[in-house]
Short mmCIF file of N, CA, C and O in Angstrom, two decimals:
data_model
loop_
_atom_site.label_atom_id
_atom_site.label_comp_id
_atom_site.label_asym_id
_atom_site.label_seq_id
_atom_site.Cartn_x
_atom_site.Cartn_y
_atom_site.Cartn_z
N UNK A 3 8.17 52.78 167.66
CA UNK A 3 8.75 52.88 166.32
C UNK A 3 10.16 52.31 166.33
O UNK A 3 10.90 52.29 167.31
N UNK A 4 10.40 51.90 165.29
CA UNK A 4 11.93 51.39 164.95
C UNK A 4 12.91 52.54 165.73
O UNK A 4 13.35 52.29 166.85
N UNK A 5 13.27 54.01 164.94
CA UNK A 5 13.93 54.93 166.06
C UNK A 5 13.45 54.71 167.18
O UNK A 5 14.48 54.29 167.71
N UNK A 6 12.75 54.66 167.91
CA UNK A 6 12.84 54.92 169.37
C UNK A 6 13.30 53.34 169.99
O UNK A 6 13.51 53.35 171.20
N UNK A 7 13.42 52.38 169.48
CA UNK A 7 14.02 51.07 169.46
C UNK A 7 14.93 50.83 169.54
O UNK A 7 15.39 49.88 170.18
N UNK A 8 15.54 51.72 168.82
CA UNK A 8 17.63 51.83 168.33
C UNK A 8 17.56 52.74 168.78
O UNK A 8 18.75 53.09 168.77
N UNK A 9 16.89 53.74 169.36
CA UNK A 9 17.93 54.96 170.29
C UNK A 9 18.48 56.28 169.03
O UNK A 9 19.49 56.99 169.09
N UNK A 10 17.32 56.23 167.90
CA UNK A 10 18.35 56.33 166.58
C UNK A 10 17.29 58.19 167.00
O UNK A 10 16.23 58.24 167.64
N UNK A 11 18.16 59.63 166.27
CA UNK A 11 17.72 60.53 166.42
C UNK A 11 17.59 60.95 165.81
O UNK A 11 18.47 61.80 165.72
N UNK A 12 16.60 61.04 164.73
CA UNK A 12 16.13 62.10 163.39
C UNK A 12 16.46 63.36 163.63
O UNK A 12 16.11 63.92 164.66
N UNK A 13 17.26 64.00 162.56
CA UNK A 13 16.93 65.59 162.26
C UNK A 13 16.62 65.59 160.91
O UNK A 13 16.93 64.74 160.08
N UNK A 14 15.91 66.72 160.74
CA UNK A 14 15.47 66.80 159.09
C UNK A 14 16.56 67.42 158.39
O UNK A 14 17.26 68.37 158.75
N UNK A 15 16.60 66.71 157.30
CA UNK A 15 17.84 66.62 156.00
C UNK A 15 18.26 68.23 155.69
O UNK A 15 17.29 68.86 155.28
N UNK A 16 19.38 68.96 155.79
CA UNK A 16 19.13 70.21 154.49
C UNK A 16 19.50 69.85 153.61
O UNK A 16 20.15 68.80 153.57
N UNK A 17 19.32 70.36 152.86
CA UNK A 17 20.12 71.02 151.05
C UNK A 17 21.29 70.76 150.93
O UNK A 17 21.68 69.99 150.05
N UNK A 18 22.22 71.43 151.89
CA UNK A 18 23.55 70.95 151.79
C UNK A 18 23.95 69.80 152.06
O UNK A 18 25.11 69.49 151.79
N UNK A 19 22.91 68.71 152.78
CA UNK A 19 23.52 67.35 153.16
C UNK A 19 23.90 66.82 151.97
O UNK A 19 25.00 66.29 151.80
N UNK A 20 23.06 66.94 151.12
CA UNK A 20 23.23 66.13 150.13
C UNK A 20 23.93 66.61 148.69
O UNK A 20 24.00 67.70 148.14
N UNK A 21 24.48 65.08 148.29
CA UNK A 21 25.40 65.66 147.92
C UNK A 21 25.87 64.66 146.41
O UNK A 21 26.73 63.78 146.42
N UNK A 22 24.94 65.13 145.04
CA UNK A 22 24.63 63.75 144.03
C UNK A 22 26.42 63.88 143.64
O UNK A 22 27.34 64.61 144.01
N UNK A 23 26.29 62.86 142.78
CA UNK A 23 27.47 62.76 141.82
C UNK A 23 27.42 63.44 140.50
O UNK A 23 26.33 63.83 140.09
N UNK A 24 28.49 63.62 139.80
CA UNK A 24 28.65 64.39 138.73
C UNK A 24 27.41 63.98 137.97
O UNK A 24 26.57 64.74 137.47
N UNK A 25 27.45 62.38 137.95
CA UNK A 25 26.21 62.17 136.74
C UNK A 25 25.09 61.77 137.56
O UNK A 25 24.20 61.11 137.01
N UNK A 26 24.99 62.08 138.79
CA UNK A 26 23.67 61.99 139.94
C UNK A 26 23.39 60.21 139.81
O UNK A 26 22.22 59.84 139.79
N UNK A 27 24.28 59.39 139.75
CA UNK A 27 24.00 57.83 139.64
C UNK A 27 24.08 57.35 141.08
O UNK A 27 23.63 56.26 141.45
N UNK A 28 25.01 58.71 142.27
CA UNK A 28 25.15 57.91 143.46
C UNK A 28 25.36 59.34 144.02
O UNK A 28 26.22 60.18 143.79
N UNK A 29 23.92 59.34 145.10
CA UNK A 29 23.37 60.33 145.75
C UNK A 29 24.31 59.87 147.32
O UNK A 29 24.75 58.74 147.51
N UNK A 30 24.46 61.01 148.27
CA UNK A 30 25.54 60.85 149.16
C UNK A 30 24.81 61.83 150.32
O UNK A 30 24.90 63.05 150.19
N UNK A 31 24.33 61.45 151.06
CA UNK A 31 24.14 62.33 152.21
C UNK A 31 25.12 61.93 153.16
O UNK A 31 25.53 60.84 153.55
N UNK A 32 25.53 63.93 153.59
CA UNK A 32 26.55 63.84 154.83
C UNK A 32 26.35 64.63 156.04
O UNK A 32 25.90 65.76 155.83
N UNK A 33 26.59 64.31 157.26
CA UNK A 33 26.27 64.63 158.29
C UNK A 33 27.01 65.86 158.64
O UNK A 33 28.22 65.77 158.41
N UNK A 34 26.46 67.45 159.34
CA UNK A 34 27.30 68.63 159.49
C UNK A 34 28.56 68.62 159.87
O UNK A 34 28.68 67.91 160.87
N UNK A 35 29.81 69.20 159.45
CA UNK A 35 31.09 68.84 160.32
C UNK A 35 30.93 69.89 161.23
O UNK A 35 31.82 70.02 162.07
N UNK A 36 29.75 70.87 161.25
CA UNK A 36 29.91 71.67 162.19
C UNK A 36 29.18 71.28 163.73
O UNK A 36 29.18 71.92 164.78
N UNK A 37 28.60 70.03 163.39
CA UNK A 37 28.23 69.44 164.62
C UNK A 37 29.09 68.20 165.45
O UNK A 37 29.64 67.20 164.99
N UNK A 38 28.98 68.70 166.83
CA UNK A 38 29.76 67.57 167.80
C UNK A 38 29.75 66.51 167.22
O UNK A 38 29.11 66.28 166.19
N UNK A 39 30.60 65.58 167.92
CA UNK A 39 30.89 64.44 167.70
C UNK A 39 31.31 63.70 166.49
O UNK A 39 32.17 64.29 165.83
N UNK A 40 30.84 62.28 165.93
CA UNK A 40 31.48 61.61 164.73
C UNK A 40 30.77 62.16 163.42
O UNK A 40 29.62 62.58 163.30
N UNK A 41 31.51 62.08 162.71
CA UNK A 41 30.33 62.52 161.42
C UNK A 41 29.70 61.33 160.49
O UNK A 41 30.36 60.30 160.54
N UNK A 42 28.68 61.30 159.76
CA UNK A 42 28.00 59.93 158.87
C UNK A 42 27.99 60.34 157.61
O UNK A 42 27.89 61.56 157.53
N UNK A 43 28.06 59.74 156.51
CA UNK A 43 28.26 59.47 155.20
C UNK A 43 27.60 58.33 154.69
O UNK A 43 28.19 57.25 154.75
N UNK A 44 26.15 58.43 154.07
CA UNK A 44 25.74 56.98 153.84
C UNK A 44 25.29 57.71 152.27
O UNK A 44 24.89 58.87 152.22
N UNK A 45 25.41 56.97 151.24
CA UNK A 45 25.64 56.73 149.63
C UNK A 45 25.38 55.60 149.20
O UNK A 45 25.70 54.49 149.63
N UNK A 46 24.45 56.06 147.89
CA UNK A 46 23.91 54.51 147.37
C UNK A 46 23.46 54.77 145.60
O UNK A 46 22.91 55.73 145.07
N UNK A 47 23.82 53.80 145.16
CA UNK A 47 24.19 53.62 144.06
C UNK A 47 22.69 52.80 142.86
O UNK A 47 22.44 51.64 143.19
N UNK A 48 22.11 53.17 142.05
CA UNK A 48 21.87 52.14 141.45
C UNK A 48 22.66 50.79 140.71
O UNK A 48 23.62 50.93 139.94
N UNK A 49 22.04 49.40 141.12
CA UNK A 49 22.88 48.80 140.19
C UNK A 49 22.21 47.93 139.04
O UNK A 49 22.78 47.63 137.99
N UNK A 50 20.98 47.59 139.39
CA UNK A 50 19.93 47.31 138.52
C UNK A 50 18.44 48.13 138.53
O UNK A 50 18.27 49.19 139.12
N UNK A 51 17.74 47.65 138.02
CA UNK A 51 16.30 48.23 138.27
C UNK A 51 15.42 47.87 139.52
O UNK A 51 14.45 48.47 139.98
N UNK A 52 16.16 46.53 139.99
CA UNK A 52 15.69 46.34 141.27
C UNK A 52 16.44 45.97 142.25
O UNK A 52 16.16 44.96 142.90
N UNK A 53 17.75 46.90 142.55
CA UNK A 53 18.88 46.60 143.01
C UNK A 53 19.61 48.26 143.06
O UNK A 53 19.82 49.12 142.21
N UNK A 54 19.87 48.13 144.66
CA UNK A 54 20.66 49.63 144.90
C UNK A 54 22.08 48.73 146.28
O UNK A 54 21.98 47.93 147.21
N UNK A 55 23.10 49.42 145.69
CA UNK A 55 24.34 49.53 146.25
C UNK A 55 24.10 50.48 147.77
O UNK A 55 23.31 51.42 147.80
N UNK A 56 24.82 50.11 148.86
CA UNK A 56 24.45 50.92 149.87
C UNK A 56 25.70 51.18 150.37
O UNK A 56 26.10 50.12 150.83
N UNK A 57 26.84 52.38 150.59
CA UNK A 57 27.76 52.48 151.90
C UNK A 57 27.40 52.89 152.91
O UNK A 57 26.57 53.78 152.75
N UNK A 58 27.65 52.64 154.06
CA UNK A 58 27.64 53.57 155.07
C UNK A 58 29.21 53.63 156.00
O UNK A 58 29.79 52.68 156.54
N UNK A 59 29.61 55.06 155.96
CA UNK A 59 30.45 55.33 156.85
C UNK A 59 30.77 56.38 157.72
O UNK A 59 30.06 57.39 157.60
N UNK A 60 31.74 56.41 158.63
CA UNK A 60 31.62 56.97 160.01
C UNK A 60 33.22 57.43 159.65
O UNK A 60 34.05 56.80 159.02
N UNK A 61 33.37 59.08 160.43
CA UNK A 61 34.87 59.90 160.54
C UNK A 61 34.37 60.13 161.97
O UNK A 61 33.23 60.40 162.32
N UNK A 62 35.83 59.92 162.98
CA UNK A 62 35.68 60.10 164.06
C UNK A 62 35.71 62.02 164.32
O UNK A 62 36.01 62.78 163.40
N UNK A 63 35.36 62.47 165.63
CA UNK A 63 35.86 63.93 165.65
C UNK A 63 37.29 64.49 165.32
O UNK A 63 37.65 65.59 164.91
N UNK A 64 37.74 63.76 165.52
CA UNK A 64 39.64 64.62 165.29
C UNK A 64 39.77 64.10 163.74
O UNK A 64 40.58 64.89 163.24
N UNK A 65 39.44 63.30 162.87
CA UNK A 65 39.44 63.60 161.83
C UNK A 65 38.38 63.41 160.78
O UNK A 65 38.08 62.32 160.29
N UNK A 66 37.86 64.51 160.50
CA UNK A 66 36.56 64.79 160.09
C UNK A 66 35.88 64.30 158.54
O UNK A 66 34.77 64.07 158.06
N UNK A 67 37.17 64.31 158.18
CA UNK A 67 36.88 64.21 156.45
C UNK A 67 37.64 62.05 156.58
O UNK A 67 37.48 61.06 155.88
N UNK A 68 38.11 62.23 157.37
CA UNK A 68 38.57 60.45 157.11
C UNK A 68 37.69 59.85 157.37
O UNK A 68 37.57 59.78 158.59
N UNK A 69 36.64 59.13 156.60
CA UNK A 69 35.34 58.68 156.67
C UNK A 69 36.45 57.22 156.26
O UNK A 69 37.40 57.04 155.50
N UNK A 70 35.71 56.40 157.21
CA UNK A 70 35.81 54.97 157.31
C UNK A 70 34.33 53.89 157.15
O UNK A 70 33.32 53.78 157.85
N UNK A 71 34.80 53.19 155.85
CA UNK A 71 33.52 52.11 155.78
C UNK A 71 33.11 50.93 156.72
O UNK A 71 33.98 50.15 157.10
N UNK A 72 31.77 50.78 157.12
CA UNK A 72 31.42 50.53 158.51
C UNK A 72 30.18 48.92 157.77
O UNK A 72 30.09 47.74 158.09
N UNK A 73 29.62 49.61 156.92
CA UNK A 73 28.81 48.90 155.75
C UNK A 73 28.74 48.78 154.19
O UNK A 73 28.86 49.75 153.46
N UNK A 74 28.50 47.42 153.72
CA UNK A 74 28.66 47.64 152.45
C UNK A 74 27.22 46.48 152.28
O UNK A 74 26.99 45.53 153.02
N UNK A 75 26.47 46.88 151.19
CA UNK A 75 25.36 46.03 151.13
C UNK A 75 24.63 46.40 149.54
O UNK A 75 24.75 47.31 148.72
N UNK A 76 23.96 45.33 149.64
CA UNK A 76 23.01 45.73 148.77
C UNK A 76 21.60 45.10 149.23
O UNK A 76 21.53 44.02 149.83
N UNK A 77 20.32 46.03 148.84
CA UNK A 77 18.92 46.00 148.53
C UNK A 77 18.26 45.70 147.90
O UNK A 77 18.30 46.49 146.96
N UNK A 78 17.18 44.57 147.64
CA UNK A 78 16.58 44.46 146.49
C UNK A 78 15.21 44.73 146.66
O UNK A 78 14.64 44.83 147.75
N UNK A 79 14.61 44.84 145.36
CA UNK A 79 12.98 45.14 145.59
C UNK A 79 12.25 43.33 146.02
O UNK A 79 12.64 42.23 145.60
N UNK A 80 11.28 43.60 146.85
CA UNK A 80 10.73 42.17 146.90
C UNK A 80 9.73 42.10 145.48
O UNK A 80 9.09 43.05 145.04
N UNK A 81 9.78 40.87 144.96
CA UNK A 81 9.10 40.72 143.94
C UNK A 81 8.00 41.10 144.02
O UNK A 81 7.63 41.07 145.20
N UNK A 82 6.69 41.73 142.84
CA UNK A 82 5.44 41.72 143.08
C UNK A 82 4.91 40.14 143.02
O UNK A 82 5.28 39.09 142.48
N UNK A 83 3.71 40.61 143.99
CA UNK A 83 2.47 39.34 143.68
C UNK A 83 1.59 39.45 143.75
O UNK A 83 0.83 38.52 143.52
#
């Protein structure tokens, strides 16, 4: 599988990860600060109907809430055929 490729380690999401916006247009999952190491912040935005905005960023351990942008992108749907 792709994770086991990248070394990448699933845990399943809670409730509290996530985290919409006032008007829920840009949904934000964040990684526990009560767990070791760096923390993750990845958020994404609609910007069309077939088009989503993506951040992803990283706060080292000593400062937890200073989330630094690492990615900025966007997604599109592949056309039907």
């Amino acid at each position: 599988s792709l994770r086991e490729r990248v070394g990448v380690r699933a845990h399943p999401a809670r409730q509290s990860d996530f985290h919409p916006s006032v008007d829920y247009r840009v949904p934000t999952m964040v990684s526990d600060p009560a767990q070791p190491g760096p923390r993750f912040r990845l958020s994404y935005e609609n910007l069309a109907s077939d088009t989503i905005g993506i951040i992803f960023e990283i706060a080292m351990p000593d400062k937890p809430e200073a989330f630094a942008t690492h990615i900025v992108a966007k997604a599109y749907q592949a056309p039907k055929q």
